[in-house]
PDB file of C-alpha atoms in Angstrom:
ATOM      1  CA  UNK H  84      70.407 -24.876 -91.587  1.00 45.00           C
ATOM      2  CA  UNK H  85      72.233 -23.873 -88.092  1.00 46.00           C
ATOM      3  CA  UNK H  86      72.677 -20.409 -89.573  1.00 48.00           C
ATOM      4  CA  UNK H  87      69.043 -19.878 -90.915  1.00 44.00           C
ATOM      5  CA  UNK H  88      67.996 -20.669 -87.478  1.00 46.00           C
ATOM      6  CA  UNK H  89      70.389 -18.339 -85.946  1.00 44.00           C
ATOM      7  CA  UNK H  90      68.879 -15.754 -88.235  1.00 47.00           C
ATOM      8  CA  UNK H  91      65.337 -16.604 -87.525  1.00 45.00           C
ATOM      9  CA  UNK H  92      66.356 -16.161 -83.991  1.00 47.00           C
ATOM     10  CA  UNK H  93      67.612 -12.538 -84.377  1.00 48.00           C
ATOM     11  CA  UNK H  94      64.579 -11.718 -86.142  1.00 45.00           C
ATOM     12  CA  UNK H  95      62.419 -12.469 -82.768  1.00 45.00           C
ATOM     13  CA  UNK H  96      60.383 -10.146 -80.589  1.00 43.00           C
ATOM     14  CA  UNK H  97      62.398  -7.060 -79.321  1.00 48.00           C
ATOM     15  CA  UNK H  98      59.513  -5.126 -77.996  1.00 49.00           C
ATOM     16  CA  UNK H  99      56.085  -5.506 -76.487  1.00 56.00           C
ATOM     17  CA  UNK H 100      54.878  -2.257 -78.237  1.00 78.00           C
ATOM     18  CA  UNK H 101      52.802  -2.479 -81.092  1.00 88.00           C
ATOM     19  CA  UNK H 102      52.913  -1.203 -84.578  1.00 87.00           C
ATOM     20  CA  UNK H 103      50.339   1.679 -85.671  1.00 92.00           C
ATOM     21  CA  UNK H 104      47.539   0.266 -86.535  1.00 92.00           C
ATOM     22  CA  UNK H 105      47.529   1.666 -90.142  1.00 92.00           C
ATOM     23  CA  UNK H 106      50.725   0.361 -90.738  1.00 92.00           C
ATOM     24  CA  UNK H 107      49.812  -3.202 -89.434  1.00 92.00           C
ATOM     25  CA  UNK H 108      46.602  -3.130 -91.660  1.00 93.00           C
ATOM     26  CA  UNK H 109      48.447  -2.517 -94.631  1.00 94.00           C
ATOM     27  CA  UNK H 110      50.634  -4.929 -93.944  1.00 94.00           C
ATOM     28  CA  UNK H 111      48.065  -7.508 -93.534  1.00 91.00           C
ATOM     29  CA  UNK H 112      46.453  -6.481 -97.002  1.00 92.00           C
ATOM     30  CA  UNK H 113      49.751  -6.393 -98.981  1.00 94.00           C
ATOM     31  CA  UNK H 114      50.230 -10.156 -97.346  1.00 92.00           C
ATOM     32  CA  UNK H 115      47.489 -11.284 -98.593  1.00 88.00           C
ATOM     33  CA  UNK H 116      47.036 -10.140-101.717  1.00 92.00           C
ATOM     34  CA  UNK H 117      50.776 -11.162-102.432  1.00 94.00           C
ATOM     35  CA  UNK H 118      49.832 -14.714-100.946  1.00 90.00           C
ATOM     36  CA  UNK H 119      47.396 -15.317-103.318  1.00 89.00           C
ATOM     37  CA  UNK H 120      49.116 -14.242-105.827  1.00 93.00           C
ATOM     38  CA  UNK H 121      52.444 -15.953-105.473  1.00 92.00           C
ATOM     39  CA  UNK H 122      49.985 -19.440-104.889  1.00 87.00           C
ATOM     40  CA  UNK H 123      48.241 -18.077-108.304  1.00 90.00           C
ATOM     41  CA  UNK H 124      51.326 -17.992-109.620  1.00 92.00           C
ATOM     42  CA  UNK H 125      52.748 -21.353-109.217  1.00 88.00           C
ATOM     43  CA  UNK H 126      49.790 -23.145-109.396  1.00 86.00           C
ATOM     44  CA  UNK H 127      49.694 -22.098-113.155  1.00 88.00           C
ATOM     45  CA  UNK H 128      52.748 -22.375-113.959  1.00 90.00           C
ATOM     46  CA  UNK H 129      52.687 -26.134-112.730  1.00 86.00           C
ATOM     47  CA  UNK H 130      56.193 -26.462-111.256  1.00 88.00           C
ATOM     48  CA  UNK H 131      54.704 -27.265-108.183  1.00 86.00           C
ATOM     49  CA  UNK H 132      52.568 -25.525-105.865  1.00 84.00           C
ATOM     50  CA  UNK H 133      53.180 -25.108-102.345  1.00 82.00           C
ATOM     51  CA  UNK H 134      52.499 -28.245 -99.952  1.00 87.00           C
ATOM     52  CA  UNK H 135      49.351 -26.865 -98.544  1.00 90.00           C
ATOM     53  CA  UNK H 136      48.204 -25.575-102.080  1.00 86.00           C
ATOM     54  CA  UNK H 137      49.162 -28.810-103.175  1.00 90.00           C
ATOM     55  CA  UNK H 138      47.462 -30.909-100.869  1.00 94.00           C
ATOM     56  CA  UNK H 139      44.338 -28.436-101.511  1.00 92.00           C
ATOM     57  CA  UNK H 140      44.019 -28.840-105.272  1.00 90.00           C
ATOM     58  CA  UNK H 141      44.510 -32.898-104.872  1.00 95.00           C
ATOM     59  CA  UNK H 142      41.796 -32.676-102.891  1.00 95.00           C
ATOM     60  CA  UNK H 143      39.824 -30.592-105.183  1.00 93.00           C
ATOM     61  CA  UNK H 144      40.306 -33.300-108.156  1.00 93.00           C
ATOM     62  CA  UNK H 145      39.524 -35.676-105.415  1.00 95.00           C
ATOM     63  CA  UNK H 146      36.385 -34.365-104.623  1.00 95.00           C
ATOM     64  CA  UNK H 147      35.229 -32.883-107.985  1.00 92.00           C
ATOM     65  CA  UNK H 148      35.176 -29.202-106.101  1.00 91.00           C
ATOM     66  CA  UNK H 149      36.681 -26.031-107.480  1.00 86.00           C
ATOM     67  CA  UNK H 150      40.242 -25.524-105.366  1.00 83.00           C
ATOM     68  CA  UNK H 151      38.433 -22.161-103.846  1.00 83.00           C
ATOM     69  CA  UNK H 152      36.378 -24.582-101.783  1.00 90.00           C
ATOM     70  CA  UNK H 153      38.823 -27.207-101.168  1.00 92.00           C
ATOM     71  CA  UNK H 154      41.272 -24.267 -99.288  1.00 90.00           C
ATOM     72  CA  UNK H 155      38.713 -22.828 -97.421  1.00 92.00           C
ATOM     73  CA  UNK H 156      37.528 -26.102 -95.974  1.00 94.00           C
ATOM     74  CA  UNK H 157      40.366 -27.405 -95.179  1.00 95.00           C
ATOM     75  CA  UNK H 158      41.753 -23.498 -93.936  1.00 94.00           C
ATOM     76  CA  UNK H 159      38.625 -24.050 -91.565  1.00 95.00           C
ATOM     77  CA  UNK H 160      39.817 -27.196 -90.259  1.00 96.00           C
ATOM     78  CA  UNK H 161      43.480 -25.974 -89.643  1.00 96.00           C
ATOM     79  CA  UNK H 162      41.382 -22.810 -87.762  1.00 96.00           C
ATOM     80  CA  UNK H 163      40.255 -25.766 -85.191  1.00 96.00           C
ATOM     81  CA  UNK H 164      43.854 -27.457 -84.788  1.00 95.00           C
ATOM     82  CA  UNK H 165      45.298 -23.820 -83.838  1.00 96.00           C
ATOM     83  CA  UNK H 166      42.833 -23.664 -81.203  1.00 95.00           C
ATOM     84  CA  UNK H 167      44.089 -27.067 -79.515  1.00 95.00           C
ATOM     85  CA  UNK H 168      47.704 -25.897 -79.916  1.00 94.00           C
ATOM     86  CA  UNK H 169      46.826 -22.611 -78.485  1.00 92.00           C
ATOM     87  CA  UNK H 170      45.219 -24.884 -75.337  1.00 88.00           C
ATOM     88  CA  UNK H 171      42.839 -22.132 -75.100  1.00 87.00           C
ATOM     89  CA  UNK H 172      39.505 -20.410 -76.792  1.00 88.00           C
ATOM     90  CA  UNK H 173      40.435 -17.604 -78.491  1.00 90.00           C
ATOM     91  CA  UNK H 174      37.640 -16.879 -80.754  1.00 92.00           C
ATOM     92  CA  UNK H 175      38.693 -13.678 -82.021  1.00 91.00           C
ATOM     93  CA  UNK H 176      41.421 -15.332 -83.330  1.00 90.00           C
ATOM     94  CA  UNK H 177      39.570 -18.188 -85.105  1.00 94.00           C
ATOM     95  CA  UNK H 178      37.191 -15.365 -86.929  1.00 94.00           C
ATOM     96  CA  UNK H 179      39.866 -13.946 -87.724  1.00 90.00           C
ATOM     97  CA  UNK H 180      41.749 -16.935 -89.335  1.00 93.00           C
ATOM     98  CA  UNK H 181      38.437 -17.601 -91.131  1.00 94.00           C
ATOM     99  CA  UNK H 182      37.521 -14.435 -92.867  1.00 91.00           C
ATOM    100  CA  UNK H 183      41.376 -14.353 -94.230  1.00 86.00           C
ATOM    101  CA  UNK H 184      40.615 -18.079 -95.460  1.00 90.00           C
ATOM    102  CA  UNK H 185      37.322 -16.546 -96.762  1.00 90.00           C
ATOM    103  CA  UNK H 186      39.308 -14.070 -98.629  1.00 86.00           C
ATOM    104  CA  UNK H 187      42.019 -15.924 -99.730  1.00 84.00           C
ATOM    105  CA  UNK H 188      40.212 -18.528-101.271  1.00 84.00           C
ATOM    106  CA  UNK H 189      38.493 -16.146-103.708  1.00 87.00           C
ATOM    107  CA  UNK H 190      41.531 -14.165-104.401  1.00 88.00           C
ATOM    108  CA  UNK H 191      42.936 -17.551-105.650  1.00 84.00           C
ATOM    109  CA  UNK H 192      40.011 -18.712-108.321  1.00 84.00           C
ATOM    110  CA  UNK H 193      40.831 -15.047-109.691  1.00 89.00           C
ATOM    111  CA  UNK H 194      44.381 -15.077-109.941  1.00 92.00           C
ATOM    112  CA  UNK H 195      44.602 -18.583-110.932  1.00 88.00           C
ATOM    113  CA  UNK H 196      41.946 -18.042-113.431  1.00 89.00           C
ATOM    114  CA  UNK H 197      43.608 -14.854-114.569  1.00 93.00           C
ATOM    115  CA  UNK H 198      47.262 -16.460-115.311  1.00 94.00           C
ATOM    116  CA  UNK H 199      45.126 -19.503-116.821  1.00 91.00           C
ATOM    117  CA  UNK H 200      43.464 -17.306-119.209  1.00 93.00           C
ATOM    118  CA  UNK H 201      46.482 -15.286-120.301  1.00 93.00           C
ATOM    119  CA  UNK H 202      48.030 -18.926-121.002  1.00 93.00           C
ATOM    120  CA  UNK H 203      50.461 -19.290-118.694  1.00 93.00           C
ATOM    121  CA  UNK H 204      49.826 -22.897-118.244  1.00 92.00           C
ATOM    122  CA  UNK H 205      50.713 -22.964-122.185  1.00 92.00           C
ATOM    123  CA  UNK H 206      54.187 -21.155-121.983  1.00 94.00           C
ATOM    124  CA  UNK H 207      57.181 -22.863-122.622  1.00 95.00           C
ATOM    125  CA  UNK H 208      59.106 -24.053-119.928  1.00 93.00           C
ATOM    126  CA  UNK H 209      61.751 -21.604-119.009  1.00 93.00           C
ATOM    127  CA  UNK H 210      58.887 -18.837-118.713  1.00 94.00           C
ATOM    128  CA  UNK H 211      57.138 -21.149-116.058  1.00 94.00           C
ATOM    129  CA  UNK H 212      59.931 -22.152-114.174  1.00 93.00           C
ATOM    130  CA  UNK H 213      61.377 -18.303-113.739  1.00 94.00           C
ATOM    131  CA  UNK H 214      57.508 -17.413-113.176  1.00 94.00           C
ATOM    132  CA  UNK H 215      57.208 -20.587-110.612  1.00 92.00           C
ATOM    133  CA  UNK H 216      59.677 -19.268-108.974  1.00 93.00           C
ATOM    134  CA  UNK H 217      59.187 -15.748-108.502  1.00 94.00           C
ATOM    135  CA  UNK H 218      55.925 -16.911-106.929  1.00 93.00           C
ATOM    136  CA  UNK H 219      57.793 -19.116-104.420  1.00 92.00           C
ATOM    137  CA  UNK H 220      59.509 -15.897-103.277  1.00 93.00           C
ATOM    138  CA  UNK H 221      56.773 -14.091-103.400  1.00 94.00           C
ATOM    139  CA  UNK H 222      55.157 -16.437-100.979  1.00 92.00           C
ATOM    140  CA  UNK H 223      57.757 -16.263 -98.165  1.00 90.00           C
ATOM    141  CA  UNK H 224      57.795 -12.364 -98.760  1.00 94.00           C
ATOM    142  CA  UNK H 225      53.778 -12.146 -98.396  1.00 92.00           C
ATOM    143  CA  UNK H 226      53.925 -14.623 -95.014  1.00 87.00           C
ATOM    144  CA  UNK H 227      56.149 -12.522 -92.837  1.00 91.00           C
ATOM    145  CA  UNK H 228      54.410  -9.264 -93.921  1.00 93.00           C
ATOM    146  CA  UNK H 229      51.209 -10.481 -92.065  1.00 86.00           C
ATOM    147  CA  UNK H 230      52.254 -13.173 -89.686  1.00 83.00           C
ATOM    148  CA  UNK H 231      54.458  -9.290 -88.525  1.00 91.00           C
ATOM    149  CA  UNK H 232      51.173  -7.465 -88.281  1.00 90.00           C
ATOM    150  CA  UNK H 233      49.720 -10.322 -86.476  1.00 84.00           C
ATOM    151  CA  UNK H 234      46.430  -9.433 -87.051  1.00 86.00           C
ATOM    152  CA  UNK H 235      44.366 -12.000 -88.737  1.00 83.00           C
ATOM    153  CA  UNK H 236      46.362 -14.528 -90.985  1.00 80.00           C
ATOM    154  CA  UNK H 237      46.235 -17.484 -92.881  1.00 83.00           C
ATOM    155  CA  UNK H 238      45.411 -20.668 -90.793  1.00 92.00           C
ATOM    156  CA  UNK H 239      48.081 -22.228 -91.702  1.00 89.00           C
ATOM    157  CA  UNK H 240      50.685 -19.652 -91.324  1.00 80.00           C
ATOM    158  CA  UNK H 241      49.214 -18.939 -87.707  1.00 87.00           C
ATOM    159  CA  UNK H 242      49.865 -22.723 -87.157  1.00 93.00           C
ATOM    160  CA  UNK H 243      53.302 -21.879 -88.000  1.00 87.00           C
ATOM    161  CA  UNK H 244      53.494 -18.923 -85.725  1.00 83.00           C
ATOM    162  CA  UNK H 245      52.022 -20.900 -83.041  1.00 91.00           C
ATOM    163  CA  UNK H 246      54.204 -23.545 -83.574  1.00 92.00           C
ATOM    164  CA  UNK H 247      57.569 -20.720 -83.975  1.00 86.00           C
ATOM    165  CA  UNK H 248      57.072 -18.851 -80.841  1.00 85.00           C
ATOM    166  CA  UNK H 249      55.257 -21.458 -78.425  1.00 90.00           C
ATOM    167  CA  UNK H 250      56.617 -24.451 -78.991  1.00 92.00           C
ATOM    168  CA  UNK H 251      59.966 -24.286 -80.564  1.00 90.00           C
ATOM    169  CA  UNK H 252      61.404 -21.503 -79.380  1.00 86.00           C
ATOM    170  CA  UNK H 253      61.452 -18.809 -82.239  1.00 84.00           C
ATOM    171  CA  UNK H 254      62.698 -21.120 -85.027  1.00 87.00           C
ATOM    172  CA  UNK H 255      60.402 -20.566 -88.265  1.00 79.00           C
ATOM    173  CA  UNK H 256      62.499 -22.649 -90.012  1.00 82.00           C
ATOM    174  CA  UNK H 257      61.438 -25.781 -87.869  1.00 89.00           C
ATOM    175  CA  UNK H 258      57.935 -25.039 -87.629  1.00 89.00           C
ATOM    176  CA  UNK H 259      57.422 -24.530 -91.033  1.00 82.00           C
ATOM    177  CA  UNK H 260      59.172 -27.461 -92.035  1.00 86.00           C
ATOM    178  CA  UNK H 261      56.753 -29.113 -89.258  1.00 91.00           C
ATOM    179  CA  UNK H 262      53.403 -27.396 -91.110  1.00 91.00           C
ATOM    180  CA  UNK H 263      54.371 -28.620 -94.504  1.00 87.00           C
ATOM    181  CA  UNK H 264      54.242 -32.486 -93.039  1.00 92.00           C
ATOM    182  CA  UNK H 265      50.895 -32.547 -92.767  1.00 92.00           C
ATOM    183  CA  UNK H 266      49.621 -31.375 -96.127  1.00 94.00           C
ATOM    184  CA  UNK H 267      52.263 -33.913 -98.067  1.00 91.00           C
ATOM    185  CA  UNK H 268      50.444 -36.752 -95.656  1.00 94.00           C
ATOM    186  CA  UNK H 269      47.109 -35.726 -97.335  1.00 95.00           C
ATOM    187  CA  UNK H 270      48.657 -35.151-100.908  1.00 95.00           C
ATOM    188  CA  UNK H 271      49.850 -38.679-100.557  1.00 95.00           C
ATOM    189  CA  UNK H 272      46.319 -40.024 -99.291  1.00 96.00           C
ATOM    190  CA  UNK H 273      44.765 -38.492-102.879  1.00 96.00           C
ATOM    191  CA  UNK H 274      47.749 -40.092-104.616  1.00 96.00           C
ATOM    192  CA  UNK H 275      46.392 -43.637-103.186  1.00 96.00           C
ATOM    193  CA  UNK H 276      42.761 -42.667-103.886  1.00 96.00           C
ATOM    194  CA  UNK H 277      43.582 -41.369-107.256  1.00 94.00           C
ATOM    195  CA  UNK H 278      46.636 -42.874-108.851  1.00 93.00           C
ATOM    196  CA  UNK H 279      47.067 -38.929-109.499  1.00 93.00           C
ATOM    197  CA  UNK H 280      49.035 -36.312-108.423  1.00 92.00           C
ATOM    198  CA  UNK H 281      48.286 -32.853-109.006  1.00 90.00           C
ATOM    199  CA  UNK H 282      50.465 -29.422-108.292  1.00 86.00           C
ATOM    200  CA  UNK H 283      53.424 -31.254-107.033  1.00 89.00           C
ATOM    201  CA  UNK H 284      56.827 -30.870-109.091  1.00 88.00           C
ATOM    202  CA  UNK H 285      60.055 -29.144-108.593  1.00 90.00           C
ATOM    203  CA  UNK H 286      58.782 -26.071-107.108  1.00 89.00           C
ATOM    204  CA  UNK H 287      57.027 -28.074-104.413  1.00 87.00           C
ATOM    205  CA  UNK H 288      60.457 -29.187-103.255  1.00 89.00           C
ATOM    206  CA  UNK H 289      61.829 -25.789-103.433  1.00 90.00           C
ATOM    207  CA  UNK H 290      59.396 -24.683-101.304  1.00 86.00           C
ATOM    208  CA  UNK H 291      59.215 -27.440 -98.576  1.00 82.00           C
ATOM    209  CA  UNK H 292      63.483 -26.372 -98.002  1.00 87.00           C
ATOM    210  CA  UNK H 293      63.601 -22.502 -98.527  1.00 88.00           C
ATOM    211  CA  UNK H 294      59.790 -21.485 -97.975  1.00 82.00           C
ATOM    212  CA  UNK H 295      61.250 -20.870 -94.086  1.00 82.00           C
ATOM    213  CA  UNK H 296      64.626 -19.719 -94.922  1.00 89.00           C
ATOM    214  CA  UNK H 297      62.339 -16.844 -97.073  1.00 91.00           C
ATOM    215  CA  UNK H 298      60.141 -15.652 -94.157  1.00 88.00           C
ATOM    216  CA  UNK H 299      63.703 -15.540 -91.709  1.00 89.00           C
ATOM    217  CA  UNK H 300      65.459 -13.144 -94.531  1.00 93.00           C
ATOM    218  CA  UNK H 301      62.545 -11.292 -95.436  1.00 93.00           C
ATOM    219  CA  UNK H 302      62.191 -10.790 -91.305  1.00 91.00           C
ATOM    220  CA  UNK H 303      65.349  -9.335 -90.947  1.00 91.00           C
ATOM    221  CA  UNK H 304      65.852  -7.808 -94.340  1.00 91.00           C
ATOM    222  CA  UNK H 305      62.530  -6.155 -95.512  1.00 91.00           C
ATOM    223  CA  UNK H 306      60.168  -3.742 -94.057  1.00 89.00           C
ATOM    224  CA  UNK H 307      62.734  -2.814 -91.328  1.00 86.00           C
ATOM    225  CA  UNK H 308      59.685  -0.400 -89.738  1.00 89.00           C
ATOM    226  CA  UNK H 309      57.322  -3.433 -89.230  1.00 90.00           C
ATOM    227  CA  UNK H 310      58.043  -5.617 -86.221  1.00 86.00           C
ATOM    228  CA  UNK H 311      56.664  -8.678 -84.765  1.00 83.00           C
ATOM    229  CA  UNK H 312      53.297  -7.261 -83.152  1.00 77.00           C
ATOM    230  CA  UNK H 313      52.941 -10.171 -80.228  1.00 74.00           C
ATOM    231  CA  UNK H 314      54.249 -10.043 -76.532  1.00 68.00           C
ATOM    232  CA  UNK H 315      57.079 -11.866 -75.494  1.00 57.00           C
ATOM    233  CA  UNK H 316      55.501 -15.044 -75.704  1.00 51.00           C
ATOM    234  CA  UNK H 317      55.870 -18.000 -73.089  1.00 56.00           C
ATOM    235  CA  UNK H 318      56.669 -21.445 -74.215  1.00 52.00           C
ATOM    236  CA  UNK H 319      54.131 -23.774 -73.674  1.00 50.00           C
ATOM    237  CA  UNK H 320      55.251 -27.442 -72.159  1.00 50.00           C
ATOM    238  CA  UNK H 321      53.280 -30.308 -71.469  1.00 44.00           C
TER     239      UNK H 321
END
């Protein structure tokens, strides 16, 4: 864990110049659309989606909602918290964070109701867990494409960024370790309202421990041309 945080580390901001804006665009739509796809894709396969997703379609069952809803209400919400961790308005920002939730949440009823109609949810075992888990890499992969472009992003993967480069000193693997707390608190709260459990298996697991480790290597490793697009950021203490 000492090493992945060294390696987060080296991936930090090295210049206060920003990437084209054509490059950081299509950056932010291959992110996304890979996002929603990797979720898609191990949501249907039910090994375990990840903690958020998880947390998201327990609340769906919960609430009798489809989980397109259930993200992008509970995306808003995050959209609020980052605005009390930033300790300042920034309302370009939360727009921002709310049309990708806006997006996202539709790209995930059609990919999840793509893979469900091909049968994925059906296929034997081996073929979900290698498919599970090519989405969990996809994931990481799809998260440092746009939290780089740092344009608009996920709410819950700017809380991470927030968290990464504000509070804890450019380790990803510690905030997002951090992040995933929360939605496992409110997967736990269905559980008790339920006596269910939805979306949580193996893969969830797998996720909670490399899902930072993924964003740090793909940092360093892919996309050399695309850099963190923020200043030099200054901690914040209280």
């Amino acid at each position: 864990m000492h090493n992945l945080a060294l390696s987060a580390k080296k991936a930090s901001v090295k210049q206060n110049t920003f990437d084209p804006m054509s490059k950081r665009l299509l950056a932010l739509v291959i992110g996304l659309t890979l996002n929603a796809f990797g979720n898609g894709l191990t949501i249907s396969s039910n090994i375990g989606a990840a903690p958020w997703g998880a947390s998201e379609v327990n609340l769906a069952h919960l609430f009798h909602v489809n989980i397109g809803i259930a993200m992008f209400v509970v995306g808003s919400a995050v959209a609020v918290i980052n605005q009390l961790l930033l300790k300042k308005k920034d309302f370009l920002r939360f727009a921002g964070e709310i049309a990708f939730i806006a997006s996202f949440s539709c790209f995930i009823n059609l990919f999840t109701g793509f893979f469900t109609r091909i049968g994925l949810p059906q296929a034997p075992l081996a073929w979900r867990i290698a498919v599970g888990f090519f989405g969990i890499a996809i994931l990481g992969v799809s998260i440092s494409f746009y939290q780089r472009a740092n344009l608009i992003m996920h709410p819950n993967d700017s809380t991470t960024n927030i968290l990464r480069f504000l509070y804890l000193k450019n380790n990803v693997v510690r905030a997002q370790f951090i992040n995933f707390l929360v939605p496992l608190g409110m997967t736990g709260i269905c559980y008790l309202a339920t006596r269910h459990v939805y979306s949580v298996n193996i893969g969830t697991l797998v996720i909670l421990l490399v899902n930072g480790p993924m964003i740090a290597w793909t940092d360093r490793h892919l996309w050399h041309s695309l850099h963190h697009n923020v200043k030099q950021p200054k901690a914040i203490h209280d």
